[in-house]
Coordinates of C-alpha atoms (C1' of nucleotides) in Angstrom, one line a residue:
Chain A
M30 CA -185.4 -44.7 -49.5
T31 CA -184.6 -48.1 -50.7
R32 CA -181.6 -47.1 -52.8
N33 CA -180.4 -44.9 -50.0
T34 CA -180.7 -47.7 -47.4
R35 CA -178.8 -50.1 -49.5
D36 CA -176.1 -47.5 -50.1
R37 CA -175.7 -46.7 -46.5
I38 CA -175.3 -50.4 -45.6
L39 CA -172.6 -50.8 -48.3
E40 CA -170.8 -47.7 -47.1
A41 CA -170.8 -49.0 -43.5
G42 CA -169.6 -52.3 -44.8
L43 CA -166.7 -50.8 -46.6
T44 CA -165.7 -48.9 -43.5
L45 CA -165.9 -51.8 -41.1
F46 CA -164.6 -54.5 -43.4
S47 CA -161.5 -52.3 -44.0
K48 CA -161.1 -51.6 -40.4
K49 CA -161.7 -55.0 -38.9
G50 CA -161.7 -57.5 -41.8
F51 CA -164.5 -59.8 -42.8
L52 CA -164.5 -62.0 -39.7
G53 CA -163.9 -59.1 -37.4
S54 CA -166.9 -57.2 -38.5
T55 CA -170.4 -58.1 -37.2
T56 CA -173.6 -57.6 -39.0
R57 CA -175.0 -55.9 -35.9
E58 CA -172.3 -53.3 -36.0
I59 CA -172.6 -52.7 -39.7
A60 CA -176.3 -52.3 -39.4
K61 CA -175.9 -49.9 -36.5
K62 CA -173.3 -47.9 -38.3
A63 CA -175.6 -47.7 -41.3
G64 CA -178.4 -46.5 -39.0
V65 CA -180.5 -49.5 -39.9
A66 CA -182.0 -52.5 -38.2
E67 CA -179.9 -55.6 -38.5
L68 CA -182.9 -57.4 -40.2
T69 CA -183.0 -54.8 -42.9
L70 CA -179.4 -55.6 -43.7
F71 CA -180.4 -59.2 -44.3
R72 CA -183.4 -58.1 -46.3
H73 CA -181.0 -56.4 -48.7
F74 CA -178.2 -59.0 -48.7
S75 CA -179.0 -62.6 -48.1
S76 CA -175.9 -63.2 -46.1
K77 CA -172.8 -61.5 -44.6
E78 CA -170.7 -63.0 -47.4
R79 CA -173.0 -61.6 -50.1
L80 CA -172.7 -58.2 -48.5
F81 CA -169.0 -58.5 -48.5
E82 CA -168.9 -59.3 -52.2
E83 CA -171.3 -56.4 -53.0
T84 CA -169.2 -54.1 -51.0
I85 CA -166.1 -55.0 -52.9
K86 CA -167.8 -54.8 -56.3
R87 CA -169.4 -51.5 -55.5
H88 CA -166.2 -49.8 -54.5
S89 CA -163.7 -51.4 -56.8
F90 CA -164.8 -49.6 -59.9
L91 CA -162.0 -47.3 -61.1
P92 CA -162.2 -44.8 -63.9
A93 CA -160.0 -45.7 -66.8
L94 CA -156.6 -44.1 -67.2
K95 CA -157.1 -43.5 -70.8
G96 CA -157.4 -39.8 -70.3
L97 CA -153.9 -39.5 -69.1
L98 CA -152.1 -41.1 -72.0
P99 CA -152.7 -38.4 -74.6
E100 CA -151.5 -35.8 -72.1
L101 CA -148.2 -37.7 -71.7
K102 CA -147.3 -37.2 -75.4
D103 CA -146.7 -33.6 -74.7
L104 CA -144.5 -34.0 -71.7
A105 CA -140.9 -34.7 -71.3
Y106 CA -140.1 -38.3 -70.2
R107 CA -139.2 -37.3 -66.6
E108 CA -142.3 -35.1 -66.3
A109 CA -144.5 -37.8 -67.8
L110 CA -143.3 -40.3 -65.2
T111 CA -143.8 -37.9 -62.5
Q112 CA -147.4 -37.3 -63.5
I113 CA -148.0 -41.0 -63.7
A114 CA -146.6 -41.5 -60.3
I115 CA -148.6 -38.7 -58.7
R116 CA -151.8 -39.9 -60.3
Y117 CA -151.1 -43.4 -59.2
L118 CA -150.5 -42.4 -55.6
E119 CA -153.7 -40.4 -55.7
R120 CA -155.7 -43.3 -56.9
L121 CA -154.2 -45.5 -54.2
S122 CA -155.1 -43.0 -51.6
A123 CA -158.6 -42.7 -52.8
R124 CA -159.0 -46.4 -52.5
S125 CA -157.0 -47.1 -49.4
E126 CA -160.0 -48.7 -47.7
L127 CA -160.2 -51.2 -50.4
I128 CA -156.5 -51.9 -50.4
K129 CA -156.8 -52.6 -46.7
I130 CA -159.5 -55.1 -47.4
M131 CA -157.3 -56.6 -50.1
H132 CA -154.5 -57.0 -47.7
S133 CA -156.5 -58.6 -45.0
E134 CA -158.7 -60.8 -47.0
I135 CA -156.6 -61.9 -49.9
H136 CA -155.9 -65.3 -48.4
S137 CA -159.5 -66.0 -47.6
Y138 CA -161.0 -64.6 -50.8
P139 CA -158.3 -64.9 -53.4
T140 CA -160.6 -64.9 -56.4
K141 CA -162.5 -61.8 -55.5
V142 CA -159.3 -60.0 -54.5
K143 CA -157.5 -61.0 -57.6
E144 CA -160.3 -59.4 -59.6
I145 CA -159.7 -56.1 -57.8
K146 CA -156.0 -56.3 -58.2
Q147 CA -156.5 -57.0 -61.9
K148 CA -158.5 -53.9 -62.4
F149 CA -156.4 -51.8 -60.1
L150 CA -152.9 -52.8 -61.2
G151 CA -153.4 -54.4 -64.5
E152 CA -154.9 -51.4 -66.2
M153 CA -152.1 -49.1 -65.0
V154 CA -149.4 -51.6 -65.9
G155 CA -150.8 -51.9 -69.4
A156 CA -151.1 -48.2 -70.0
L157 CA -147.6 -47.5 -68.7
A158 CA -146.1 -50.4 -70.7
S159 CA -147.6 -49.1 -73.9
Y160 CA -146.2 -45.7 -73.1
F161 CA -142.8 -47.3 -72.7
R162 CA -143.2 -49.2 -75.9
G163 CA -144.0 -46.1 -77.8
L164 CA -140.8 -44.4 -76.6
Q165 CA -138.8 -47.4 -77.4
E166 CA -140.0 -47.5 -81.0
R167 CA -138.9 -43.9 -81.3
G168 CA -135.5 -44.8 -79.9
T169 CA -135.9 -42.6 -76.9
L170 CA -135.7 -45.5 -74.5
R171 CA -133.4 -48.4 -74.6
D172 CA -134.6 -51.9 -75.1
F173 CA -136.2 -53.6 -72.2
D174 CA -139.4 -55.5 -71.4
P175 CA -142.0 -52.8 -71.1
V176 CA -144.4 -54.8 -68.9
I177 CA -141.7 -55.7 -66.4
A178 CA -140.6 -52.1 -66.4
A179 CA -144.1 -50.9 -65.7
R180 CA -144.5 -53.4 -62.9
A181 CA -141.2 -52.3 -61.4
F182 CA -142.1 -48.6 -61.6
L183 CA -145.6 -49.0 -60.1
G184 CA -144.3 -51.6 -57.7
M185 CA -141.9 -49.1 -56.2
F186 CA -144.8 -46.7 -55.6
F187 CA -147.2 -49.3 -54.4
S188 CA -144.7 -50.5 -51.9
Y189 CA -144.0 -46.9 -50.8
F190 CA -147.7 -46.2 -50.5
T191 CA -148.5 -49.2 -48.4
F192 CA -145.6 -48.6 -46.2
E193 CA -146.6 -45.0 -45.5
E194 CA -150.3 -45.6 -45.4
F195 CA -150.3 -48.6 -43.1
M196 CA -147.0 -48.5 -41.3
T197 CA -146.5 -45.0 -40.1
D198 CA -148.5 -42.7 -37.9
K199 CA -150.9 -40.3 -39.5
K200 CA -149.0 -37.3 -38.5
Q201 CA -145.8 -38.0 -40.4
R202 CA -147.5 -39.7 -43.3
F203 CA -146.3 -38.7 -46.7
A204 CA -144.2 -35.9 -45.2
Q205 CA -141.5 -36.3 -47.9
K206 CA -143.8 -37.5 -50.7
D207 CA -142.5 -35.0 -53.3
A208 CA -138.9 -35.9 -52.6
V209 CA -139.7 -39.6 -52.9
V210 CA -141.5 -39.2 -56.2
R211 CA -138.6 -37.2 -57.5
E212 CA -136.0 -39.7 -56.5
F213 CA -138.0 -42.7 -57.7
V214 CA -138.6 -41.1 -61.0
G215 CA -135.0 -40.1 -61.1
F216 CA -133.9 -43.7 -60.8
F217 CA -136.0 -44.6 -63.7
V218 CA -135.0 -41.7 -65.8
S219 CA -131.3 -41.6 -65.4
G220 CA -130.4 -44.7 -63.4
T221 CA -128.0 -44.6 -60.5
V222 CA -124.8 -44.6 -62.5
A223 CA -122.6 -41.6 -62.2
Q224 CA -123.1 -40.1 -65.7
E225 CA -125.3 -37.2 -65.4
P226 CA -127.8 -36.2 -68.0
E227 CA -127.5 -32.7 -69.3
P228 CA -126.5 -30.3 -66.5
G229 CA -129.2 -28.8 -64.3
V230 CA -131.8 -31.4 -65.0
S231 CA -131.9 -32.8 -61.5
G232 CA -129.9 -30.1 -59.9
K233 CA -127.6 -32.5 -58.1
G234 CA -124.7 -34.1 -59.8
K235 CA -122.1 -33.7 -57.1
S236 CA -119.7 -36.3 -58.4
Q237 CA -118.8 -37.0 -62.0
S238 CA -115.3 -38.0 -61.4
L239 CA -114.7 -41.7 -60.9
Chain B
M30 CA -141.3 -83.8 -24.6
T31 CA -142.2 -80.4 -23.3
R32 CA -140.1 -78.5 -25.7
N33 CA -141.2 -80.5 -28.5
T34 CA -144.9 -80.1 -27.7
R35 CA -144.5 -76.3 -27.5
D36 CA -142.7 -76.2 -30.7
R37 CA -145.3 -78.2 -32.5
I38 CA -148.0 -75.9 -31.3
L39 CA -146.1 -72.9 -32.5
E40 CA -145.5 -74.5 -35.8
A41 CA -149.2 -75.3 -36.3
G42 CA -150.0 -71.8 -35.2
L43 CA -147.8 -70.3 -37.8
T44 CA -149.3 -72.5 -40.5
L45 CA -152.9 -71.8 -39.6
F46 CA -152.6 -68.1 -38.7
S47 CA -150.9 -67.5 -42.0
K48 CA -153.6 -69.4 -43.9
K49 CA -156.7 -68.2 -42.1
G50 CA -155.7 -65.2 -40.1
F51 CA -156.0 -64.7 -36.3
L52 CA -159.8 -64.7 -36.1
G53 CA -160.1 -67.4 -38.8
S54 CA -158.0 -69.9 -36.9
T55 CA -159.5 -71.8 -34.0
T56 CA -157.6 -73.2 -31.0
R57 CA -159.2 -76.6 -31.7
E58 CA -157.8 -76.7 -35.1
I59 CA -154.4 -75.6 -34.1
A60 CA -154.2 -78.2 -31.4
K61 CA -155.4 -80.9 -33.8
K62 CA -152.8 -79.9 -36.4
A63 CA -150.1 -80.0 -33.7
G64 CA -151.3 -83.5 -32.7
V65 CA -152.1 -82.2 -29.2
A66 CA -155.1 -81.9 -27.0
E67 CA -156.7 -78.4 -27.0
L68 CA -156.2 -78.2 -23.3
T69 CA -152.5 -78.7 -23.7
L70 CA -152.4 -75.7 -25.9
F71 CA -153.9 -73.6 -23.2
R72 CA -151.5 -75.1 -20.6
H73 CA -148.6 -73.8 -22.7
F74 CA -150.2 -70.5 -23.8
S75 CA -152.6 -68.7 -21.5
S76 CA -154.7 -67.5 -24.4
K77 CA -155.1 -67.6 -28.1
E78 CA -153.7 -64.1 -28.3
R79 CA -150.6 -65.0 -26.3
L80 CA -150.1 -67.9 -28.7
F81 CA -150.3 -65.5 -31.6
E82 CA -147.7 -63.2 -30.1
E83 CA -145.4 -66.1 -29.4
T84 CA -145.9 -67.4 -32.9
I85 CA -144.8 -64.2 -34.4
K86 CA -141.9 -63.7 -32.0
R87 CA -140.6 -67.1 -32.6
H88 CA -140.6 -66.9 -36.3
S89 CA -139.7 -63.3 -36.9
F90 CA -136.1 -63.7 -36.1
L91 CA -134.0 -63.1 -39.2
P92 CA -130.2 -63.6 -39.5
A93 CA -128.4 -60.4 -40.1
L94 CA -127.4 -59.3 -43.5
K95 CA -124.0 -58.3 -42.4
G96 CA -122.3 -61.3 -44.0
L97 CA -123.3 -60.0 -47.4
L98 CA -121.8 -56.6 -47.2
P99 CA -118.1 -57.5 -47.4
E100 CA -118.7 -59.8 -50.3
L101 CA -120.3 -56.9 -52.2
K102 CA -117.0 -54.9 -52.1
D103 CA -115.5 -57.3 -54.6
L104 CA -118.4 -57.3 -57.0
A105 CA -119.2 -55.0 -59.9
Y106 CA -122.2 -52.7 -59.2
R107 CA -124.6 -54.6 -61.3
E108 CA -123.5 -57.9 -59.9
A109 CA -123.8 -56.6 -56.4
L110 CA -127.3 -55.4 -56.9
T111 CA -128.2 -58.7 -58.5
Q112 CA -126.9 -60.6 -55.5
I113 CA -128.8 -58.4 -53.1
A114 CA -132.0 -58.9 -55.0
I115 CA -131.6 -62.6 -55.1
R116 CA -130.9 -62.8 -51.4
Y117 CA -133.7 -60.6 -50.6
L118 CA -136.2 -62.6 -52.6
E119 CA -134.9 -65.8 -51.0
R120 CA -135.5 -64.3 -47.5
L121 CA -138.9 -63.2 -48.5
S122 CA -139.7 -66.7 -49.7
A123 CA -138.4 -68.3 -46.6
R124 CA -140.6 -66.1 -44.5
S125 CA -143.6 -66.0 -46.8
E126 CA -145.9 -67.4 -44.1
L127 CA -145.0 -64.6 -41.8
I128 CA -145.5 -62.1 -44.5
K129 CA -149.0 -63.5 -45.0
I130 CA -149.7 -62.9 -41.3
M131 CA -148.4 -59.4 -41.6
H132 CA -150.7 -58.7 -44.5
S133 CA -153.8 -60.1 -42.9
E134 CA -153.3 -58.8 -39.3
I135 CA -151.5 -55.6 -39.8
H136 CA -154.6 -53.6 -39.2
S137 CA -155.6 -55.5 -36.1
Y138 CA -152.2 -55.7 -34.5
P139 CA -150.3 -52.8 -35.9
T140 CA -147.7 -52.6 -33.1
K141 CA -146.6 -56.2 -33.3
V142 CA -146.6 -56.2 -37.1
K143 CA -144.6 -53.0 -37.2
E144 CA -141.9 -54.6 -35.2
I145 CA -141.6 -57.4 -37.7
K146 CA -141.5 -55.0 -40.6
Q147 CA -138.9 -53.0 -38.9
K148 CA -136.7 -56.0 -38.5
F149 CA -137.4 -57.3 -41.9
L150 CA -137.3 -54.2 -44.1
G151 CA -135.4 -51.8 -41.9
E152 CA -132.3 -53.9 -41.6
M153 CA -132.1 -54.5 -45.4
V154 CA -132.8 -50.9 -46.2
G155 CA -130.1 -49.8 -43.8
A156 CA -127.5 -52.2 -45.3
L157 CA -128.3 -51.3 -48.8
A158 CA -128.3 -47.6 -48.1
S159 CA -124.9 -47.7 -46.6
Y160 CA -123.7 -49.7 -49.6
F161 CA -125.0 -46.9 -51.8
R162 CA -123.4 -44.3 -49.6
G163 CA -120.0 -45.9 -49.9
L164 CA -120.2 -45.9 -53.7
Q165 CA -121.4 -42.3 -53.7
E166 CA -118.4 -41.3 -51.7
R167 CA -116.1 -43.0 -54.2
G168 CA -117.9 -41.2 -56.9
T169 CA -119.2 -44.3 -58.6
L170 CA -122.8 -43.3 -58.0
R171 CA -124.4 -40.0 -58.5
D172 CA -125.9 -38.1 -55.7
F173 CA -129.2 -39.2 -54.3
D174 CA -130.8 -40.1 -51.0
P175 CA -129.5 -43.5 -50.3
V176 CA -132.3 -44.5 -48.0
I177 CA -135.0 -43.6 -50.4
A178 CA -133.0 -45.4 -53.1
A179 CA -132.8 -48.5 -51.0
R180 CA -136.5 -48.4 -50.3
A181 CA -137.2 -48.0 -54.0
F182 CA -135.0 -50.9 -54.9
L183 CA -136.3 -53.3 -52.3
G184 CA -139.8 -52.0 -52.8
M185 CA -139.7 -53.1 -56.4
F186 CA -138.8 -56.5 -55.4
F187 CA -141.1 -56.7 -52.4
S188 CA -144.0 -55.7 -54.7
Y189 CA -142.9 -58.2 -57.2
F190 CA -142.7 -60.9 -54.6
T191 CA -146.0 -60.3 -53.0
F192 CA -147.7 -60.2 -56.4
E193 CA -146.2 -63.5 -57.5
E194 CA -146.5 -65.2 -54.2
F195 CA -150.1 -64.2 -53.4
M196 CA -151.7 -63.3 -56.7
T197 CA -150.7 -66.0 -59.1
D198 CA -151.2 -69.7 -59.2
K199 CA -148.4 -71.9 -57.8
K200 CA -147.7 -73.4 -61.2
Q201 CA -146.7 -70.2 -63.0
R202 CA -145.1 -68.6 -59.9
F203 CA -141.7 -67.0 -60.5
A204 CA -141.5 -68.4 -63.9
Q205 CA -139.5 -65.5 -65.2
K206 CA -137.8 -64.6 -62.0
D207 CA -134.3 -64.3 -63.5
A208 CA -135.5 -62.0 -66.2
V209 CA -137.3 -59.8 -63.7
V210 CA -134.3 -59.6 -61.5
R211 CA -132.2 -58.7 -64.5
E212 CA -134.6 -56.0 -65.7
F213 CA -135.1 -54.5 -62.3
V214 CA -131.5 -54.3 -61.6
G215 CA -130.9 -52.9 -65.1
F216 CA -133.2 -50.0 -64.3
F217 CA -131.2 -49.2 -61.3
V218 CA -127.9 -49.5 -63.0
S219 CA -128.4 -47.8 -66.2
G220 CA -131.8 -46.2 -66.1
T221 CA -134.4 -46.6 -68.8
V222 CA -133.0 -44.0 -71.2
A223 CA -131.6 -45.1 -74.5
Q224 CA -128.0 -44.0 -74.2
E225 CA -125.8 -46.6 -72.6
P226 CA -123.5 -45.1 -70.1
E227 CA -120.3 -44.3 -71.9
P228 CA -117.5 -43.1 -69.6
G229 CA -116.7 -39.5 -69.9
V230 CA -119.4 -38.6 -72.3
S231 CA -122.4 -36.7 -71.0
G232 CA -125.0 -39.0 -72.2
K233 CA -128.8 -39.0 -72.2
G234 CA -130.6 -35.9 -72.8
K235 CA -133.7 -36.3 -70.8
S236 CA -136.0 -36.0 -73.8
Q237 CA -134.4 -35.4 -77.1
S238 CA -136.8 -34.4 -79.8
L239 CA -140.1 -35.3 -78.4
Chain C
dC26 C1' -142.2 -99.6 -6.6
dG27 C1' -144.1 -94.6 -5.8
dT28 C1' -143.6 -89.8 -7.2
dT29 C1' -144.1 -86.3 -10.3
dA30 C1' -144.7 -83.7 -14.4
dA31 C1' -146.7 -83.6 -18.8
dT32 C1' -150.4 -84.8 -21.5
dG33 C1' -155.0 -87.0 -22.8
dT34 C1' -160.3 -87.4 -22.5
dT35 C1' -164.7 -85.8 -21.9
dA36 C1' -167.9 -82.8 -20.9
dG37 C1' -169.5 -78.4 -20.6
dC38 C1' -170.0 -73.2 -19.4
dG39 C1' -170.8 -68.7 -21.0
dC40 C1' -170.8 -65.9 -24.7
dT41 C1' -171.2 -64.2 -29.4
dT42 C1' -172.4 -64.9 -33.9
dA43 C1' -175.1 -65.1 -38.3
dC44 C1' -179.5 -65.4 -39.3
dT45 C1' -184.9 -66.1 -38.5
dT46 C1' -189.8 -65.5 -37.0
dA47 C1' -193.8 -62.9 -36.0
dC48 C1' -195.7 -58.7 -35.8
dA49 C1' -196.0 -53.5 -35.6
dT50 C1' -195.1 -49.0 -37.9
dT51 C1' -194.5 -45.8 -41.4
dA52 C1' -195.3 -43.4 -45.6
dA53 C1' -196.0 -42.9 -50.3
dA54 C1' -199.1 -44.5 -54.3
dC55 C1' -203.3 -45.4 -56.1
Chain D
dG18 C1' -208.2 -44.1 -47.3
dT19 C1' -206.9 -48.2 -48.3
dT20 C1' -203.1 -50.8 -50.2
dT21 C1' -198.4 -51.8 -50.5
dA22 C1' -193.6 -51.8 -49.9
dA23 C1' -190.0 -50.8 -46.9
dT24 C1' -188.4 -50.7 -42.4
dG25 C1' -188.6 -51.3 -37.3
dT26 C1' -188.8 -54.1 -32.7
dA27 C1' -188.3 -57.9 -30.0
dA28 C1' -187.4 -62.4 -29.1
dG29 C1' -185.0 -66.3 -30.2
dT30 C1' -182.4 -70.4 -32.5
dA31 C1' -178.5 -73.2 -33.6
dA32 C1' -173.9 -73.3 -34.0
dG33 C1' -169.3 -72.2 -32.9
dC34 C1' -166.1 -70.0 -30.2
dG35 C1' -162.4 -69.5 -26.2
dC36 C1' -161.6 -71.5 -22.3
dT37 C1' -162.2 -74.5 -17.9
dA38 C1' -163.0 -78.5 -14.6
dA39 C1' -162.4 -83.2 -13.2
dC40 C1' -160.2 -87.1 -13.8
dA41 C1' -157.3 -90.7 -16.2
dT42 C1' -153.0 -92.0 -18.6
dT43 C1' -148.4 -92.1 -19.5
dA44 C1' -143.4 -92.1 -18.8
dA45 C1' -139.2 -90.8 -16.8
dC46 C1' -136.6 -91.0 -12.4
dG47 C1' -135.0 -92.2 -7.7

DNA sequence: CGTTAATGTTAGCGCTTACTTACATTAAAC
DNA sequence: GTTTAATGTAAGTAAGCGCTAACATTAACG
């Protein structure tokens, strides 16, 4: 039961740290939530801080995005961006506990949190940037800094996610998610200038006349 | 000296709360930083929590953006967005301490923090959205949801700001700010597709020859 | 001067916290 | 069936916390 006990403590740690922050969580409560004596917690982790680090490490692993890139080749630009956006939002949702911790502890544990952010954002930015770069070389996309573009794109969604996840009530959360994804992607695909892409693509185009 | 003492305490509170969070800050330290006896702190604020609330209230006031809107009328679209972006980043910088507090305490004090966010983001989103709406009615912009667009635009910059402010070292911070603003605005103005907007011509097929 | 309001100094209370010590219990392995 | 490793129980320590009590000091004002 050793493995199991350790896991249960880490699980309880994730839950409580994300809910109450590092200082707001007590070892008593974590142990209780894990169904374990407080002493057992200290037998597995020498200190509360070590438990915190292990909790982050344990849960910050994220599967690579590499699987997505090949699929994108077969998709139209707009559709590819939509898929990326959806996947990205899904991954953020799956790790929302961890993002809470990042938010509340970033100033106390900048180094550790930066590591997470690096894994979380850096990987996606890199993948998206190289996707942009490929389309630029083919002449499909105009010239711009692919890394900045990737940051902007993911930044829009990250901002949207954190707002919805942490600022609104559960009931109304992500009510218009599809619409938001569509619009955000639309900005990236066609910009906000009046000229419409080929008719029927976005279904809107009410005003071409200047 | 009453006013002055109270102000100094609030100032010290802002500094420490933003650096260490609510639980991480002690009344002893705040008092010391304010150059005041701890007891004096409690004579002005009945509890640490009250001091926290007052600190937020005091510093969350933000001058309205209304002054900016008329100016925008005289600017080209791209230039207007650039100005908005610059002003927005300036305001975020000016209130970075408060944003730190928001980040670290949002899960513990959701109500209070939401109020700030409302003032901070809501106001700017509203202003920008009505700007978009005006241009849509004139036919300058294509049809899209102005509120979602405003959120996306500001979200890009908010995300960029928080990343630079809290994730990078001071030395390299905002090194390429102008370039980022230019690119971000560019995405909004012309999109990422290769064809530059040429008046009258239906440009940009969404994915020619993929 | 004497009054008054604001602040300082010192000491400490009551509580919670992270963490420890000493010893008992379980259960699987040999 | 004895050993061994993991866990439990109970009690407690040392430190820090928010906050208070009692009294002294300052300074502005009439």
